[in-house]
GROMACS .gro file of C-alpha atoms in nm:
model
  430
    1MET     CA    1   0.769  -2.453   2.547
    2ASP     CA    2   0.723  -2.787   2.364
    3ASN     CA    3   0.901  -2.903   2.050
    4CYS     CA    4   0.614  -2.801   1.824
    5GLU     CA    5   0.632  -2.446   1.957
    6ARG     CA    6   1.007  -2.432   1.904
    7MET     CA    7   0.959  -2.534   1.542
    8ARG     CA    8   0.728  -2.237   1.484
    9ILE     CA    9   0.975  -1.975   1.604
   10MET     CA   10   1.123  -1.759   1.331
   11GLY     CA   11   1.495  -1.842   1.310
   12LYS     CA   12   1.773  -1.596   1.229
   13ASN     CA   13   2.113  -1.602   1.059
   14LEU     CA   14   2.436  -1.492   1.224
   15ASN     CA   15   2.361  -1.130   1.134
   16GLY     CA   16   2.025  -1.139   1.304
   17LYS     CA   17   1.817  -1.151   0.984
   18GLU     CA   18   1.503  -1.364   1.003
   19LEU     CA   19   1.522  -1.676   0.785
   20GLY     CA   20   1.178  -1.829   0.837
   21ARG     CA   21   1.013  -2.078   1.064
   22GLY     CA   22   1.236  -2.363   1.171
   23LEU     CA   23   1.543  -2.220   0.996
   24THR     CA   24   1.860  -2.108   1.177
   25GLN     CA   25   2.229  -2.062   1.106
   26ARG     CA   26   2.488  -2.242   1.319
   27PRO     CA   27   2.807  -2.074   1.446
   28ASP     CA   28   3.010  -2.269   1.184
   29GLY     CA   29   2.803  -2.108   0.904
   30ARG     CA   30   2.588  -2.406   0.817
   31TYR     CA   31   2.214  -2.361   0.795
   32MET     CA   32   1.985  -2.591   0.990
   33GLY     CA   33   1.622  -2.667   0.912
   34ARG     CA   34   1.389  -2.829   1.164
   35ALA     CA   35   1.027  -2.944   1.142
   36GLN     CA   36   0.796  -3.192   1.304
   37VAL     CA   37   0.526  -3.397   1.130
   38GLU     CA   38   0.298  -3.615   1.342
   39GLY     CA   39   0.558  -3.647   1.615
   40LYS     CA   40   0.839  -3.726   1.372
   41ALA     CA   41   1.130  -3.481   1.396
   42ILE     CA   42   1.304  -3.368   1.078
   43VAL     CA   43   1.649  -3.205   1.102
   44LEU     CA   44   1.854  -3.113   0.792
   45TYR     CA   45   2.178  -2.918   0.736
   46ASP     CA   46   2.322  -2.743   0.431
   47TRP     CA   47   2.575  -2.473   0.354
   48LYS     CA   48   2.329  -2.313   0.109
   49LEU     CA   49   2.002  -2.174   0.246
   50LYS     CA   50   1.816  -2.216  -0.083
   51GLU     CA   51   1.904  -2.586  -0.105
   52LEU     CA   52   1.812  -2.641   0.258
   53LYS     CA   53   1.467  -2.488   0.208
   54LYS     CA   54   1.403  -2.709  -0.094
   55ASN     CA   55   1.518  -3.028   0.077
   56LEU     CA   56   1.325  -2.945   0.393
   57ALA     CA   57   1.005  -2.893   0.194
   58ILE     CA   58   1.056  -3.231   0.022
   59ALA     CA   59   1.121  -3.406   0.353
   60ILE     CA   60   0.810  -3.254   0.510
   61ASP     CA   61   0.597  -3.358   0.213
   62GLU     CA   62   0.731  -3.713   0.223
   63ALA     CA   63   0.664  -3.731   0.598
   64LYS     CA   64   0.307  -3.615   0.544
   65ARG     CA   65   0.253  -3.873   0.271
   66SER     CA   66   0.387  -4.155   0.487
   67ASN     CA   67   0.138  -4.062   0.760
   68LEU     CA   68  -0.170  -4.053   0.538
   69MET     CA   69  -0.452  -4.306   0.561
   70PRO     CA   70  -0.328  -4.657   0.479
   71ASP     CA   71  -0.448  -4.829   0.160
   72MET     CA   72  -0.596  -4.508   0.024
   73ASP     CA   73  -0.801  -4.546  -0.291
   74GLY     CA   74  -0.986  -4.265  -0.462
   75LYS     CA   75  -1.272  -4.505  -0.535
   76LYS     CA   76  -1.317  -4.589  -0.167
   77VAL     CA   77  -1.223  -4.271   0.022
   78THR     CA   78  -1.503  -4.013   0.035
   79LEU     CA   79  -1.452  -3.640   0.011
   80SER     CA   80  -1.540  -3.586   0.379
   81GLU     CA   81  -1.300  -3.863   0.489
   82TRP     CA   82  -1.022  -3.712   0.282
   83PHE     CA   83  -1.099  -3.362   0.411
   84GLU     CA   84  -1.049  -3.477   0.770
   85GLU     CA   85  -0.716  -3.634   0.675
   86TRP     CA   86  -0.606  -3.336   0.469
   87TYR     CA   87  -0.713  -3.089   0.737
   88SER     CA   88  -0.518  -3.261   1.015
   89LYS     CA   89  -0.202  -3.321   0.810
   90TYR     CA   90  -0.187  -3.020   0.580
   91LYS     CA   91  -0.403  -2.733   0.700
   92ALA     CA   92  -0.434  -2.739   1.080
   93PRO     CA   93  -0.056  -2.709   1.138
   94THR     CA   94  -0.057  -2.380   0.943
   95LEU     CA   95  -0.350  -2.224   1.130
   96LYS     CA   96  -0.333  -2.027   1.453
   97ASN     CA   97  -0.344  -2.246   1.763
   98GLY     CA   98  -0.337  -2.564   1.554
   99GLY     CA   99  -0.673  -2.532   1.386
  100SER     CA  100  -1.005  -2.353   1.370
  101PRO     CA  101  -1.350  -2.509   1.425
  102SER     CA  102  -1.504  -2.239   1.206
  103TYR     CA  103  -1.273  -2.338   0.918
  104LYS     CA  104  -1.394  -2.698   0.934
  105ARG     CA  105  -1.756  -2.592   0.968
  106ARG     CA  106  -1.729  -2.379   0.656
  107PHE     CA  107  -1.637  -2.686   0.450
  108LEU     CA  108  -1.871  -2.934   0.619
  109ASN     CA  109  -2.179  -2.708   0.613
  110TYR     CA  110  -2.125  -2.603   0.252
  111TYR     CA  111  -1.974  -2.895   0.060
  112GLY     CA  112  -1.964  -3.175   0.317
  113VAL     CA  113  -2.343  -3.204   0.342
  114ARG     CA  114  -2.383  -3.195  -0.036
  115ILE     CA  115  -2.105  -3.402  -0.191
  116GLY     CA  116  -1.906  -3.518   0.113
  117SER     CA  117  -2.031  -3.878   0.084
  118LYS     CA  118  -1.909  -3.917  -0.275
  119PRO     CA  119  -1.587  -4.112  -0.343
  120LEU     CA  120  -1.311  -3.875  -0.454
  121ALA     CA  121  -1.262  -4.041  -0.792
  122ASP     CA  122  -1.632  -4.002  -0.878
  123ILE     CA  123  -1.662  -3.626  -0.816
  124ARG     CA  124  -1.708  -3.424  -1.133
  125GLN     CA  125  -1.730  -3.054  -1.212
  126LEU     CA  126  -2.109  -3.080  -1.247
  127HIS     CA  127  -2.137  -3.203  -0.886
  128VAL     CA  128  -1.946  -2.900  -0.758
  129GLN     CA  129  -2.139  -2.656  -0.978
  130THR     CA  130  -2.473  -2.806  -0.865
  131ALA     CA  131  -2.365  -2.769  -0.501
  132ILE     CA  132  -2.279  -2.402  -0.564
  133ALA     CA  133  -2.619  -2.338  -0.722
  134ASP     CA  134  -2.794  -2.501  -0.427
  135MET     CA  135  -2.599  -2.295  -0.172
  136LEU     CA  136  -2.683  -1.970  -0.350
  137GLU     CA  137  -3.048  -2.068  -0.384
  138ILE     CA  138  -3.093  -2.117  -0.010
  139GLY     CA  139  -2.940  -1.777   0.060
  140ARG     CA  140  -2.570  -1.838   0.124
  141SER     CA  141  -2.369  -1.525   0.045
  142THR     CA  142  -2.142  -1.528  -0.258
  143LYS     CA  143  -1.851  -1.438  -0.033
  144SER     CA  144  -1.898  -1.740   0.194
  145VAL     CA  145  -1.951  -1.972  -0.107
  146ARG     CA  146  -1.627  -1.847  -0.263
  147GLU     CA  147  -1.441  -1.905   0.065
  148ALA     CA  148  -1.576  -2.260   0.095
  149THR     CA  149  -1.486  -2.329  -0.268
  150GLY     CA  150  -1.131  -2.210  -0.200
  151ILE     CA  151  -1.105  -2.463   0.084
  152LEU     CA  152  -1.238  -2.737  -0.145
  153GLN     CA  153  -0.987  -2.639  -0.414
  154ASN     CA  154  -0.691  -2.677  -0.176
  155CYS     CA  155  -0.826  -3.006  -0.044
  156ILE     CA  156  -0.872  -3.146  -0.397
  157GLU     CA  157  -0.526  -3.035  -0.511
  158ALA     CA  158  -0.372  -3.234  -0.225
  159ALA     CA  159  -0.582  -3.537  -0.323
  160ILE     CA  160  -0.451  -3.512  -0.681
  161ALA     CA  161  -0.093  -3.480  -0.556
  162ASN     CA  162  -0.144  -3.803  -0.360
  163GLY     CA  163  -0.280  -3.994  -0.660
  164LEU     CA  164  -0.639  -4.014  -0.536
  165MET     CA  165  -0.786  -3.813  -0.824
  166SER     CA  166  -0.682  -3.753  -1.182
  167ILE     CA  167  -0.883  -3.438  -1.254
  168ASN     CA  168  -0.970  -3.130  -1.055
  169PRO     CA  169  -1.351  -3.086  -1.054
  170VAL     CA  170  -1.323  -2.736  -0.911
  171VAL     CA  171  -1.142  -2.598  -1.218
  172GLY     CA  172  -1.387  -2.412  -1.441
  173VAL     CA  173  -1.676  -2.387  -1.194
  174ILE     CA  174  -1.855  -2.053  -1.187
  175VAL     CA  175  -1.904  -1.868  -0.860
  176PRO     CA  176  -2.066  -1.523  -0.886
  177LYS     CA  177  -1.842  -1.234  -0.793
  178CYS     CA  178  -1.896  -1.089  -0.448
  179GLU     CA  179  -2.116  -0.785  -0.449
  180LYS     CA  180  -1.930  -0.481  -0.323
  181VAL     CA  181  -2.074  -0.392   0.015
  182GLU     CA  182  -2.062  -0.026   0.109
  183ARG     CA  183  -1.892   0.028   0.442
  184ARG     CA  184  -2.122   0.146   0.717
  185VAL     CA  185  -1.969   0.463   0.854
  186LEU     CA  186  -2.136   0.696   1.101
  187SER     CA  187  -2.164   1.049   0.974
  188VAL     CA  188  -2.062   1.324   1.215
  189GLU     CA  189  -2.431   1.387   1.290
  190GLU     CA  190  -2.503   1.015   1.343
  191GLN     CA  191  -2.202   0.983   1.571
  192GLU     CA  192  -2.330   1.271   1.785
  193ILE     CA  193  -2.678   1.113   1.805
  194PHE     CA  194  -2.527   0.775   1.894
  195LEU     CA  195  -2.309   0.921   2.171
  196GLU     CA  196  -2.590   1.140   2.304
  197TYR     CA  197  -2.810   0.830   2.338
  198LEU     CA  198  -2.538   0.645   2.532
  199GLU     CA  199  -2.493   0.934   2.774
  200ARG     CA  200  -2.866   1.000   2.821
  201THR     CA  201  -2.952   0.634   2.889
  202LYS     CA  202  -2.632   0.562   3.087
  203ASN     CA  203  -2.569   0.257   2.868
  204TRP     CA  204  -2.337   0.007   3.039
  205TYR     CA  205  -2.114  -0.005   2.730
  206GLU     CA  206  -2.088   0.373   2.691
  207GLU     CA  207  -1.716   0.388   2.770
  208MET     CA  208  -1.644   0.085   2.551
  209TYR     CA  209  -1.822   0.230   2.247
  210LYS     CA  210  -1.643   0.562   2.290
  211PHE     CA  211  -1.313   0.376   2.327
  212MET     CA  212  -1.381   0.190   2.001
  213LEU     CA  213  -1.444   0.521   1.824
  214LEU     CA  214  -1.116   0.655   1.967
  215THR     CA  215  -0.898   0.355   1.874
  216GLY     CA  216  -1.050   0.170   1.578
  217MET     CA  217  -0.993  -0.160   1.759
  218ARG     CA  218  -1.179  -0.473   1.649
  219VAL     CA  219  -1.441  -0.607   1.888
  220GLY     CA  220  -1.229  -0.918   1.958
  221GLU     CA  221  -0.932  -0.696   2.044
  222ILE     CA  222  -1.154  -0.494   2.274
  223GLY     CA  223  -1.267  -0.813   2.447
  224GLY     CA  224  -0.908  -0.929   2.497
  225LEU     CA  225  -0.766  -0.595   2.618
  226GLN     CA  226  -0.614  -0.609   2.968
  227TRP     CA  227  -0.522  -0.319   3.194
  228GLU     CA  228  -0.157  -0.427   3.168
  229ASP     CA  229  -0.176  -0.345   2.794
  230ILE     CA  230  -0.232   0.024   2.866
  231ASP     CA  231   0.066   0.252   2.929
  232PHE     CA  232  -0.077   0.559   3.101
  233ALA     CA  233   0.268   0.717   3.133
  234SER     CA  234   0.353   0.705   2.760
  235LYS     CA  235  -0.015   0.721   2.663
  236PHE     CA  236  -0.017   0.414   2.439
  237ILE     CA  237  -0.250   0.114   2.408
  238TYR     CA  238  -0.079  -0.213   2.312
  239VAL     CA  239  -0.288  -0.457   2.108
  240LYS     CA  240  -0.148  -0.804   2.181
  241ARG     CA  241  -0.436  -1.052   2.172
  242THR     CA  242  -0.796  -1.109   2.075
  243LEU     CA  243  -1.081  -1.286   2.251
  244SER     CA  244  -1.247  -1.532   2.014
  245TYR     CA  245  -1.562  -1.740   2.043
  246ASP     CA  246  -1.610  -2.082   1.886
  247TYR     CA  247  -1.885  -2.340   1.904
  248VAL     CA  248  -1.755  -2.691   1.968
  249ASP     CA  249  -2.019  -2.966   1.971
  250GLY     CA  250  -2.286  -2.703   2.020
  251ARG     CA  251  -2.115  -2.541   2.318
  252LYS     CA  252  -1.979  -2.188   2.311
  253THR     CA  253  -1.615  -2.167   2.414
  254MET     CA  254  -1.394  -1.862   2.464
  255ARG     CA  255  -1.018  -1.844   2.420
  256MET     CA  256  -0.744  -1.587   2.386
  257THR     CA  257  -0.560  -1.599   2.055
  258SER     CA  258  -0.302  -1.391   1.874
  259PRO     CA  259  -0.443  -1.102   1.669
  260LYS     CA  260  -0.569  -1.137   1.312
  261THR     CA  261  -0.234  -1.072   1.140
  262GLU     CA  262   0.123  -0.977   1.238
  263ASN     CA  263   0.034  -0.614   1.163
  264SER     CA  264  -0.253  -0.638   1.411
  265VAL     CA  265   0.003  -0.647   1.695
  266ARG     CA  266   0.046  -0.273   1.734
  267LYS     CA  267   0.032   0.025   1.967
  268ILE     CA  268  -0.226   0.299   1.945
  269PRO     CA  269  -0.169   0.649   2.088
  270PHE     CA  270  -0.423   0.811   2.319
  271PHE     CA  271  -0.659   1.030   2.118
  272GLY     CA  272  -0.863   1.307   2.278
  273GLU     CA  273  -1.062   1.180   2.574
  274THR     CA  274  -0.904   0.833   2.587
  275GLN     CA  275  -0.747   0.866   2.932
  276ASN     CA  276  -1.060   1.012   3.086
  277ILE     CA  277  -1.272   0.731   2.942
  278LEU     CA  278  -1.035   0.463   3.071
  279GLU     CA  279  -1.035   0.615   3.419
  280ARG     CA  280  -1.415   0.621   3.418
  281GLN     CA  281  -1.424   0.259   3.303
  282MET     CA  282  -1.188   0.155   3.581
  283GLU     CA  283  -1.405   0.325   3.841
  284LYS     CA  284  -1.724   0.178   3.694
  285ILE     CA  285  -1.588  -0.180   3.708
  286LYS     CA  286  -1.467  -0.126   4.063
  287ARG     CA  287  -1.810  -0.005   4.180
  288LYS     CA  288  -1.992  -0.286   4.001
  289ARG     CA  289  -1.762  -0.551   4.148
  290GLU     CA  290  -1.824  -0.415   4.498
  291ASP     CA  291  -2.202  -0.401   4.441
  292LEU     CA  292  -2.231  -0.758   4.315
  293GLY     CA  293  -1.979  -0.915   4.554
  294GLU     CA  294  -1.983  -1.293   4.509
  295ARG     CA  295  -2.217  -1.259   4.211
  296TRP     CA  296  -1.941  -1.088   4.010
  297ARG     CA  297  -1.842  -1.348   3.748
  298GLN     CA  298  -1.512  -1.221   3.610
  299PRO     CA  299  -1.298  -1.526   3.512
  300GLU     CA  300  -0.938  -1.496   3.630
  301VAL     CA  301  -0.813  -1.717   3.345
  302PHE     CA  302  -0.850  -1.427   3.100
  303GLY     CA  303  -0.656  -1.180   3.312
  304ASN     CA  304  -0.753  -0.831   3.424
  305LEU     CA  305  -0.985  -0.738   3.138
  306VAL     CA  306  -1.067  -0.373   3.073
  307PHE     CA  307  -1.417  -0.421   2.931
  308LEU     CA  308  -1.667  -0.666   3.077
  309THR     CA  309  -2.042  -0.722   3.082
  310SER     CA  310  -2.243  -0.586   3.376
  311ARG     CA  311  -2.206  -0.930   3.540
  312GLY     CA  312  -1.829  -0.942   3.497
  313THR     CA  313  -1.816  -1.190   3.209
  314PRO     CA  314  -1.595  -1.130   2.902
  315ILE     CA  315  -1.745  -0.932   2.617
  316GLY     CA  316  -1.819  -1.119   2.294
  317ARG     CA  317  -1.916  -1.005   1.947
  318TYR     CA  318  -2.270  -1.141   1.973
  319SER     CA  319  -2.355  -0.954   2.293
  320VAL     CA  320  -2.219  -0.629   2.145
  321GLU     CA  321  -2.413  -0.682   1.821
  322SER     CA  322  -2.731  -0.745   2.019
  323ASP     CA  323  -2.685  -0.427   2.222
  324MET     CA  324  -2.617  -0.219   1.912
  325ARG     CA  325  -2.933  -0.353   1.745
  326TYR     CA  326  -3.125  -0.247   2.053
  327ILE     CA  327  -2.971   0.103   2.046
  328THR     CA  328  -3.054   0.142   1.677
  329GLY     CA  329  -3.412   0.036   1.744
  330GLN     CA  330  -3.447   0.285   2.029
  331ILE     CA  331  -3.311   0.573   1.822
  332ASN     CA  332  -3.552   0.490   1.540
  333GLU     CA  333  -3.839   0.472   1.788
  334MET     CA  334  -3.740   0.821   1.903
  335TYR     CA  335  -3.754   0.942   1.540
  336ARG     CA  336  -4.098   0.782   1.495
  337MET     CA  337  -4.239   0.943   1.807
  338GLU     CA  338  -4.103   1.286   1.709
  339ALA     CA  339  -4.266   1.250   1.368
  340THR     CA  340  -4.595   1.143   1.525
  341TYR     CA  341  -4.608   1.445   1.756
  342SER     CA  342  -4.516   1.683   1.474
  343GLY     CA  343  -4.765   1.526   1.234
  344ASN     CA  344  -4.504   1.419   0.979
  345VAL     CA  345  -4.582   1.108   0.777
  346VAL     CA  346  -4.222   1.063   0.658
  347TYR     CA  347  -3.939   1.058   0.908
  348LYS     CA  348  -3.570   0.979   0.897
  349THR     CA  349  -3.427   0.648   1.015
  350PHE     CA  350  -3.099   0.550   1.179
  351GLU     CA  351  -2.939   0.273   0.974
  352ARG     CA  352  -2.831  -0.034   1.170
  353VAL     CA  353  -2.485  -0.013   1.325
  354HIS     CA  354  -2.265  -0.318   1.380
  355PRO     CA  355  -1.942  -0.325   1.587
  356HIS     CA  356  -1.711  -0.308   1.285
  357ALA     CA  357  -1.886   0.012   1.173
  358LEU     CA  358  -1.721   0.190   1.468
  359ARG     CA  359  -1.382   0.079   1.336
  360HIS     CA  360  -1.468   0.215   0.992
  361THR     CA  361  -1.591   0.535   1.152
  362PHE     CA  362  -1.263   0.581   1.340
  363ALA     CA  363  -1.062   0.544   1.016
  364THR     CA  364  -1.292   0.791   0.842
  365ARG     CA  365  -1.251   1.049   1.119
  366CYS     CA  366  -0.871   1.005   1.098
  367PHE     CA  367  -0.873   1.091   0.728
  368GLU     CA  368  -1.116   1.377   0.778
  369LYS     CA  369  -0.877   1.525   1.034
  370GLY     CA  370  -0.586   1.510   0.787
  371MET     CA  371  -0.391   1.203   0.903
  372THR     CA  372  -0.177   1.032   0.639
  373PRO     CA  373  -0.275   0.686   0.506
  374ARG     CA  374   0.050   0.532   0.637
  375THR     CA  375  -0.020   0.652   0.990
  376VAL     CA  376  -0.378   0.528   0.972
  377GLN     CA  377  -0.255   0.191   0.842
  378GLU     CA  378  -0.026   0.145   1.143
  379ILE     CA  379  -0.294   0.246   1.391
  380MET     CA  380  -0.561   0.028   1.230
  381GLY     CA  381  -0.325  -0.269   1.195
  382HIS     CA  382  -0.404  -0.323   0.827
  383ALA     CA  383  -0.175  -0.584   0.673
  384ASN     CA  384  -0.230  -0.433   0.326
  385TYR     CA  385  -0.184  -0.065   0.242
  386ASN     CA  386  -0.460  -0.095  -0.018
  387THR     CA  387  -0.708  -0.177   0.257
  388THR     CA  388  -0.632   0.158   0.418
  389VAL     CA  389  -0.654   0.364   0.101
  390SER     CA  390  -0.977   0.187   0.005
  391TYR     CA  391  -1.156   0.454   0.209
  392THR     CA  392  -1.177   0.639  -0.122
  393HIS     CA  393  -1.494   0.828  -0.035
  394VAL     CA  394  -1.301   1.011   0.236
  395LEU     CA  395  -0.978   1.054   0.043
  396ASP     CA  396  -1.166   1.191  -0.258
  397ASP     CA  397  -1.335   1.453  -0.039
  398ILE     CA  398  -0.997   1.555   0.103
  399LYS     CA  399  -0.844   1.577  -0.245
  400THR     CA  400  -1.132   1.796  -0.360
  401ARG     CA  401  -1.096   2.031  -0.062
  402GLU     CA  402  -0.720   2.061  -0.113
  403ALA     CA  403  -0.762   2.121  -0.486
  404LEU     CA  404  -1.008   2.403  -0.415
  405SER     CA  405  -0.770   2.558  -0.161
  406VAL     CA  406  -0.499   2.590  -0.427
  407GLY     CA  407  -0.702   2.842  -0.624
  408ASP     CA  408  -0.605   2.935  -0.981
  409PHE     CA  409  -0.351   2.665  -1.054
  410LEU     CA  410  -0.204   2.819  -1.373
  411GLN     CA  411  -0.167   3.166  -1.224
  412ASN     CA  412   0.171   3.139  -1.046
  413LYS     CA  413   0.251   3.506  -0.994
  414ASN     CA  414   0.231   3.492  -0.616
  415ILE     CA  415   0.429   3.172  -0.565
  416VAL     CA  416   0.793   3.287  -0.586
  417ASN     CA  417   1.004   3.571  -0.719
  418LYS     CA  418   1.118   3.533  -1.082
  419GLU     CA  419   1.477   3.636  -0.996
  420GLU     CA  420   1.494   3.366  -0.727
  421THR     CA  421   1.404   3.085  -0.967
  422GLY     CA  422   1.565   3.197  -1.290
  423TYR     CA  423   1.218   3.167  -1.441
  424GLU     CA  424   1.274   3.406  -1.735
  425GLY     CA  425   1.612   3.250  -1.813
  426LEU     CA  426   1.456   2.908  -1.824
  427LEU     CA  427   1.195   3.029  -2.076
  428GLY     CA  428   1.473   3.163  -2.290
  429ILE     CA  429   1.646   2.825  -2.296
  430ILE     CA  430   1.321   2.650  -2.391
   0.00000   0.00000   0.00000
C-alpha cells in the first residue's frame, strides 16, 4: 500500500470511532491529520479535532495553490486549460481510482468544444446560456446538460477562488428541469413472457437474467461478481466490486472498481431459485469451457467470474443492452405474427427492456410481496432511503389493499372488549 492509499484510509480515535480520511488519534490523546498534495506530505497535530480539521483544510488548499500553473492570468488561461489544471489538482483526487475518463468527457464534449478556447476572464453568462441552448437544440438530454453545468460551476468557483475570474458566469443561467422519466418495470405478465422466451430459446444469458431478477444487482455488479463472493453455506451473495468500461483514446478498457456508493457494498440473501440457478450457471460455464478449449477467452486478471459471454469474456453493459433489444424485438415479432394469423389489425407490443429495468422489477416484486422499505433499501444498496420509497406506484397499491382489508374503520365493536380497555370510563372522563 503506497502513501496515497494510506492517506485515504478512514482514521479512528482511541475509542474506535471513525474520524475521517487522514485523521487519527495518537496514544497521548493528540489528533494527527495527514494528507498528500502532488507528492508533498502534510502532517499536522492538535489537541482539538475541530481545530485540526480546519488547519488541515487550509494547509491542503495552500499546497494546491502553490502547485497550480505558474504565472496564471485569467486573460491568458483558457477555460479548457484551467479545467485540466483544476481536474488534476481538485477533482481527480476525490474520485474513485484517482479519476474518471467519463467525467472529463462530460465537460469537454459539452462545454469544452463550445467555450473551452475562451480566456477565463472573458467568459460571460451569455456565453454559457448560448452553449446550453445549443446543447439542447442538438438533442442533449436536460439531465446530462445539468450534470455538465454542475461540473462547470465547480471549475469556475475554483478559478474565482484563485483570482482568475471576478464574476461567476454560471450564476443565473437557466437549464430546463429534468423531465421525470417513468421507471420501466416488468409487470407480472411481462416477466412471465420474458422468462418463457429465455427458456424456449435457450438464451445464453438465461441464468444471468433470472439472477438479476432475484437479486436486483446492477449490471456492473453482475459483471464483477466472482464465485468467491457467493456463500452457499449461509446462502448470501456479497457485492464487493463492479466491472466498469471506459473509452480511453478511442479504445475500450475494462477495470474492476469499488461499487457505486458505500451502501452498494452489501450482502443479498438467496431468494427462491437462486441456488439452483447458480448451480446451473456453474455447470454451463464448465461445459462451455471444455467445448471451446483454447478458444475460451476468460481473462484471469478479473478472477473467477460467475457470468461471462459465450466466448468467456467479461460481460459489459453494452452487450447486455444489445441482447435485451434483440429479445424485445423477437417478442414483438411473435406478437405481430400471432396478430397476422388471427386477422387482427391491432396487436399488443412489448416495451423495450434495458438492464436496469430488471433491478426496478426486483424492487417492485419485493414491495408486492410485503417486504419493508428498510429491508429493500439494504438489499438494493440505495444510499438514500427516499430512493427506495420513490417506488410510490407500488407502495400506494399496497396501502390501498391494506386499507380495504381493515373494513369499516369507525366500527370498533370487534376489536377488543370494553372492560379490558376501560373504554366506557374513558368516555365518562371526556
